[in-house]
């Protein structure tokens, strides 16, 4: 409607496909130009385990072709865009449509992989159909175009549910639809982040809606690299294949021929997804070729299929436990291959129990006496999801989950050698998707592993990816090196590190060799599995301290044989290897200070005039308004009598006691950039104390008075140049509004709350020059219900301080109401700030800092709340809690919008403080968070623009010539029909979820 205000839209009844197009055709004028979006929703296709996906696709293809033929026959002046799309719902919601997927063993991770591959295959098939039908372009007034990529919204567990909503999902889907409607451009804008969308506009060079004829020819795609060796067998030359004279009682005297049982745990690489798929058969990726799996497959024999199991069969033909053929982990043919596609580290404990159960139940296995080799390879999917929740997927948590599985095996499985295969170096795999000529389905892999593919080289996100990858590897080494699993002679865990450094195979022309990959360019082919099996075997024969820690696929790997002098599978004992001495127990913490390693701490060469060019060293003045958390209420209290002390000098956002090495606050961090920063509070006591204007017990209605007091203090201070000094003001309020809401719903409503905030920010905006306001989002208070301590302060005060949240029972309507109000306050704050109200001055900005949006109670090692973060009333924060809040706020300031951490990571680490980068030395605002390198003409709008609000004018006058307006008018249908269709779909799906309760899934881990 931006291009043509008179555009009309038609919303037919929701159906899986448009089974009846008559209602559309009758409502459209034959002379008007029409844009029709034909949606093909993957989520509504029923695909059961073991079902032939090709049949499902062919049926869908037939229905699409029928609809297109009808449209072509009956409509003129029409452009049809076919859209393959998916909301990627959970397995739970999908089962409402497809009950067959409720069968035991069909989990959410497998469903997600199947859906993505099905989507990609259907996209390819529809493309082939349209090419065969010449895009229905036999007339000048009709054409069909397949949108270049499917449209999808990821609702996988790795996506932060709490920070997304249906409206946000719809915004993203609409943006994808819009971009795919336009002619292809050199560089397409992307979603910049929560609150800001960058919308591409047509250009003079490319003003039209996309058709096959006006689009640039696709890049020539190279043929997949041929398989150099169609036979994946291995020549075996080892002469001594005899077992020990007597069954060994020590794992350190274990020969290959002594092994009687093999088992495996892991993800799709061990399940064998796509191993045997032809290079042009993307659907083959869904098939689990377990008989070809590198560490557990047992198809045929070593002369034709190279796997660890087939190597061991050369020593012991009676070996058991290996998988054959294809199928899921519950199939009898899979046996002890209990790997699950899409599995993460948190699935390992269940897989360990499944392996043990099958071993105990099988009559061919003497559970107590048979020697077993169990291979574990996990972590790739965790790395693929780490950017969605860096706490849940933190290296410590990943290692903790792997350790839990190893503990189960150690406790329950006798006579076992466990191969813990170190996580592969995943970064080189990015090259497969950086060269379009390879023809890899990159959009598909972006869905499977966005945290690996999305980061740009040299970005903070890319550095974090590398850091996490190395930290996962290091953590796996440390858990083995701890000696935790060497407490008795019949069990050990050996780290096999051949994947630590990966060299991507390349052809003579330097391009990556696709023959090592399955059709999705993500999973590995049988050619790679062959080399992995050889590398694992060789690692098992290499002594600790001298194991191969790299995998170069192109050099080839030959099998080693056991040494005559040491014919055993190598362990720490028979390698004469000594584990590294664990680090000494750290001394008791005496303060909650931090260390900082920032090198470039200098201010700007000249005082900036724009808040969007503001470096930390440019800030001269700090100030804060808020309630008792900003006043430092009880921050050092050891008992109930000390609670009333306001320790303003250690307050997270405004305190300035001592220095950073002993007290962590935002001003103390800023002192490292500008030692002369002014305004912080010191010591304890009521205000006035610096520019800390917070009042214990304050609510949103009190902030206006605090702001007025602050402005007076700034103007009256002889240490402040009111006009020229840059000021950092932190606003944090709402806890008391929430805690008392049920006692006065009218006065403390979200509408009243944001009205008070708006009035306060308006005064700052109108009266104070050179200001950056940190608006810290209200915390999620329900998590405080977990804080319990058997003390007078906690039992007496906690519930009285926050009755509306702490008094209601679990799952009560009262608690549900409070949770909703909590979210409403957060949403109102976002609407106010993202609405652009404070964006008209170049020297003023308000930035939402969302680290408290999804509050997480810090836990101890035994999974109980860590009360050291909370004061004597179990409600306010201690100095330790203030230090973590300061770090979280500071790090939020250095994160761009859309990439800000939306949860609190309260763990003690003196080196958690981030530094400005050379590429972006400024504190992030909405404006400088946007990608200014795009060649696409864009305009930015807030996510909270009301329906029907026109876009800014800049998208039309300079970018689109007037003569193109008639052609572009049809684009408005995107807003009227497509978005409405998606909304109806989501609403209907939500209604189905309410009516049905089958196949319920349970979220694991700490709630957000």
Coordinates of N, CA, C and O in Angstrom, one line a residue, residues 859-931:
X859 N 22.5 -20.8 39.5 CA 22.5 -22.1 40.2 C 23.9 -22.5 40.7 O 24.9 -22.1 40.1
X860 N 23.9 -23.3 41.8 CA 25.1 -23.9 42.3 C 25.4 -25.2 41.5 O 24.6 -25.7 40.7
X861 N 26.5 -25.9 41.8 CA 26.8 -27.1 41.2 C 25.8 -28.2 41.4 O 25.6 -29.1 40.6
X862 N 25.0 -28.2 42.5 CA 24.0 -29.2 42.8 C 22.6 -28.8 42.3 O 21.6 -29.3 42.8
X863 N 22.6 -27.8 41.4 CA 21.4 -27.3 40.8 C 20.4 -26.7 41.7 O 19.2 -26.7 41.5
X864 N 20.8 -26.1 42.8 CA 20.0 -25.3 43.7 C 20.3 -23.8 43.5 O 21.5 -23.5 43.1
X865 N 19.4 -22.9 43.8 CA 19.7 -21.5 43.6 C 20.9 -21.0 44.4 O 21.0 -21.4 45.6
X866 N 21.7 -20.2 43.8 CA 22.9 -19.7 44.5 C 22.5 -18.4 45.2 O 22.4 -17.4 44.6
X867 N 22.2 -18.6 46.5 CA 21.7 -17.4 47.3 C 22.8 -16.4 47.6 O 22.5 -15.3 48.1
X868 N 24.0 -16.7 47.2 CA 25.1 -15.6 47.5 C 24.9 -14.4 46.6 O 25.5 -13.4 46.9
X869 N 24.0 -14.5 45.6 CA 23.7 -13.3 44.8 C 22.6 -12.4 45.4 O 22.3 -11.4 44.9
X870 N 22.0 -13.0 46.5 CA 20.8 -12.3 47.0 C 21.0 -11.9 48.5 O 21.7 -12.6 49.2
X871 N 20.4 -10.8 48.8 CA 20.7 -10.2 50.1 C 19.9 -11.0 51.2 O 19.2 -12.0 50.9
X872 N 19.9 -10.4 52.4 CA 19.3 -11.1 53.6 C 17.8 -11.3 53.5 O 17.2 -12.1 54.2
X873 N 17.1 -10.5 52.5 CA 15.7 -10.6 52.4 C 15.3 -11.6 51.2 O 14.1 -11.7 50.9
X874 N 16.3 -12.2 50.6 CA 16.1 -13.1 49.4 C 15.4 -12.4 48.3 O 14.7 -13.0 47.5
X875 N 15.5 -11.1 48.2 CA 14.8 -10.3 47.1 C 15.8 -9.3 46.5 O 15.9 -9.3 45.2
X876 N 16.5 -8.5 47.3 CA 17.5 -7.6 46.7 C 18.8 -8.3 46.4 O 19.0 -9.4 46.9
X877 N 19.6 -7.6 45.7 CA 20.9 -8.2 45.3 C 22.0 -7.9 46.2 O 22.1 -6.7 46.8
X878 N 23.0 -8.8 46.4 CA 24.2 -8.5 47.2 C 25.2 -7.8 46.2 O 24.9 -7.6 45.0
X879 N 26.3 -7.5 46.8 CA 27.3 -6.8 46.0 C 27.8 -7.7 44.8 O 28.1 -7.3 43.7
X880 N 27.7 -9.0 45.1 CA 28.1 -10.0 44.0 C 27.0 -9.9 42.9 O 27.4 -9.9 41.7
X881 N 25.7 -9.8 43.2 CA 24.7 -9.6 42.2 C 24.8 -8.3 41.5 O 24.7 -8.2 40.3
X882 N 25.2 -7.2 42.2 CA 25.4 -5.9 41.6 C 26.5 -6.0 40.6 O 26.5 -5.4 39.5
X883 N 27.6 -6.7 40.9 CA 28.7 -6.8 40.0 C 28.3 -7.5 38.7 O 28.7 -7.1 37.6
X884 N 27.5 -8.5 38.8 CA 27.1 -9.2 37.6 C 26.1 -8.4 36.8 O 26.1 -8.4 35.5
X885 N 25.3 -7.6 37.4 CA 24.4 -6.7 36.7 C 25.2 -5.6 36.0 O 24.9 -5.3 34.8
X886 N 26.2 -5.1 36.6 CA 27.1 -4.1 35.9 C 27.7 -4.7 34.7 O 27.8 -4.0 33.6
X887 N 28.3 -5.9 34.8 CA 28.9 -6.6 33.6 C 27.9 -6.8 32.5 O 28.1 -6.5 31.3
X888 N 26.7 -7.2 32.9 CA 25.6 -7.5 31.9 C 25.2 -6.2 31.2 O 25.1 -6.2 30.0
X889 N 25.1 -5.1 32.0 CA 24.7 -3.8 31.4 C 25.8 -3.3 30.4 O 25.5 -2.9 29.3
X890 N 27.0 -3.4 30.9 CA 28.1 -2.9 30.1 C 28.2 -3.7 28.8 O 28.4 -3.1 27.7
X891 N 28.1 -5.0 28.9 CA 28.2 -5.9 27.7 C 27.1 -5.6 26.7 O 27.2 -5.6 25.5
X892 N 25.9 -5.4 27.3 CA 24.7 -5.0 26.4 C 25.0 -3.7 25.7 O 24.6 -3.6 24.5
X893 N 25.7 -2.8 26.3 CA 26.0 -1.5 25.6 C 26.9 -1.7 24.4 O 26.9 -0.9 23.5
X894 N 27.7 -2.7 24.4 CA 28.6 -3.0 23.3 C 28.1 -4.0 22.4 O 28.9 -4.5 21.5
X895 N 26.8 -4.4 22.5 CA 26.2 -5.3 21.6 C 25.2 -4.6 20.7 O 24.4 -3.8 21.2
X896 N 25.2 -4.9 19.4 CA 24.2 -4.2 18.5 C 22.8 -4.6 18.7 O 22.6 -5.7 19.2
X897 N 21.9 -3.8 18.4 CA 20.5 -4.2 18.5 C 20.2 -5.4 17.7 O 20.7 -5.5 16.5
X898 N 19.5 -6.3 18.2 CA 19.2 -7.6 17.5 C 20.2 -8.7 17.9 O 19.9 -9.8 17.7
X899 N 21.3 -8.3 18.5 CA 22.3 -9.3 19.0 C 22.6 -9.1 20.5 O 23.6 -9.6 21.0
X900 N 21.8 -8.3 21.2 CA 22.0 -8.1 22.6 C 21.6 -9.3 23.4 O 20.6 -9.9 23.1
X901 N 22.3 -9.6 24.4 CA 22.0 -10.8 25.2 C 20.7 -10.4 26.0 O 20.7 -9.4 26.7
X902 N 19.8 -11.3 26.0 CA 18.5 -11.1 26.6 C 18.3 -11.9 27.9 O 17.1 -12.2 28.3
X903 N 19.3 -12.3 28.5 CA 19.2 -13.0 29.8 C 20.5 -12.7 30.6 O 21.5 -12.2 30.1
X904 N 20.4 -12.9 31.9 CA 21.5 -12.6 32.8 C 22.3 -13.8 33.0 O 21.8 -14.9 33.3
X905 N 23.6 -13.7 32.7 CA 24.5 -14.9 32.9 C 25.3 -14.6 34.2 O 26.4 -14.1 34.2
X906 N 24.7 -15.0 35.3 CA 25.4 -14.7 36.6 C 26.3 -15.8 37.0 O 25.9 -16.8 37.7
X907 N 27.5 -15.8 36.5 CA 28.6 -16.7 36.9 C 29.8 -15.9 37.2 O 30.1 -14.9 36.5
X908 N 30.6 -16.3 38.2 CA 31.7 -15.5 38.6 C 32.9 -15.8 37.6 O 33.4 -16.9 37.4
X909 N 33.3 -14.7 37.0 CA 34.5 -14.7 36.1 C 35.0 -13.3 36.1 O 34.3 -12.4 35.6
X910 N 36.2 -13.1 36.5 CA 36.8 -11.7 36.5 C 37.0 -11.1 35.1 O 37.3 -9.9 35.0
X911 N 37.0 -12.0 34.1 CA 37.3 -11.5 32.8 C 36.2 -11.5 31.8 O 36.3 -11.7 30.6
X912 N 35.0 -11.3 32.3 CA 33.8 -11.3 31.4 C 33.5 -10.0 30.7 O 32.6 -9.9 29.9
X913 N 34.2 -9.0 31.1 CA 33.9 -7.6 30.5 C 34.3 -7.6 29.1 O 35.5 -7.9 28.8
X914 N 33.4 -7.2 28.2 CA 33.7 -7.0 26.8 C 34.4 -5.7 26.5 O 34.4 -4.8 27.3
X915 N 35.1 -5.6 25.4 CA 35.8 -4.4 24.9 C 35.2 -3.9 23.6 O 34.7 -4.7 22.8
X916 N 35.2 -2.6 23.4 CA 34.9 -2.1 22.1 C 35.8 -2.7 21.0 O 37.0 -3.0 21.3
X917 N 35.3 -2.9 19.8 CA 36.2 -3.5 18.8 C 36.8 -2.4 17.9 O 36.3 -1.3 17.9
X918 N 37.8 -2.7 17.2 CA 38.4 -1.8 16.3 C 37.4 -1.4 15.2 O 37.4 -0.2 14.7
X919 N 36.6 -2.4 14.8 CA 35.6 -2.1 13.7 C 34.5 -1.3 14.2 O 33.9 -0.5 13.4
X920 N 34.2 -1.4 15.5 CA 33.0 -0.6 16.0 C 33.4 -0.2 17.4 O 33.0 -0.8 18.4
X921 N 34.1 0.9 17.5 CA 34.5 1.4 18.9 C 33.4 2.2 19.6 O 33.7 2.7 20.7
X922 N 32.2 2.3 19.1 CA 31.2 3.1 19.7 C 30.2 2.3 20.5 O 30.1 1.1 20.3
X923 N 29.6 3.0 21.4 CA 28.5 2.4 22.2 C 27.3 2.2 21.2 O 27.0 3.1 20.4
X924 N 26.7 1.0 21.2 CA 25.7 0.8 20.1 C 24.4 1.5 20.4 O 23.9 1.5 21.5
X925 N 23.8 2.1 19.3 CA 22.5 2.7 19.3 C 21.7 2.0 18.2 O 22.2 1.2 17.4
X926 N 20.4 2.4 18.1 CA 19.7 1.9 17.0 C 20.3 2.2 15.6 O 20.3 1.4 14.7
X927 N 20.7 3.4 15.5 CA 21.3 3.9 14.2 C 22.6 3.2 13.8 O 22.7 2.7 12.7
X928 N 23.5 3.2 14.8 CA 24.8 2.6 14.4 C 24.8 1.1 14.5 O 25.8 0.4 14.2
X929 N 23.7 0.5 14.8 CA 23.5 -1.0 14.8 C 23.2 -1.5 13.4 O 23.3 -2.6 13.1
X930 N 22.7 -0.6 12.6 CA 22.3 -1.0 11.3 C 23.4 -1.2 10.3 O 24.5 -0.6 10.5
X931 N 23.2 -2.1 9.4 CA 24.3 -2.4 8.4 C 24.3 -1.4 7.3 O 23.4 -1.3 6.5

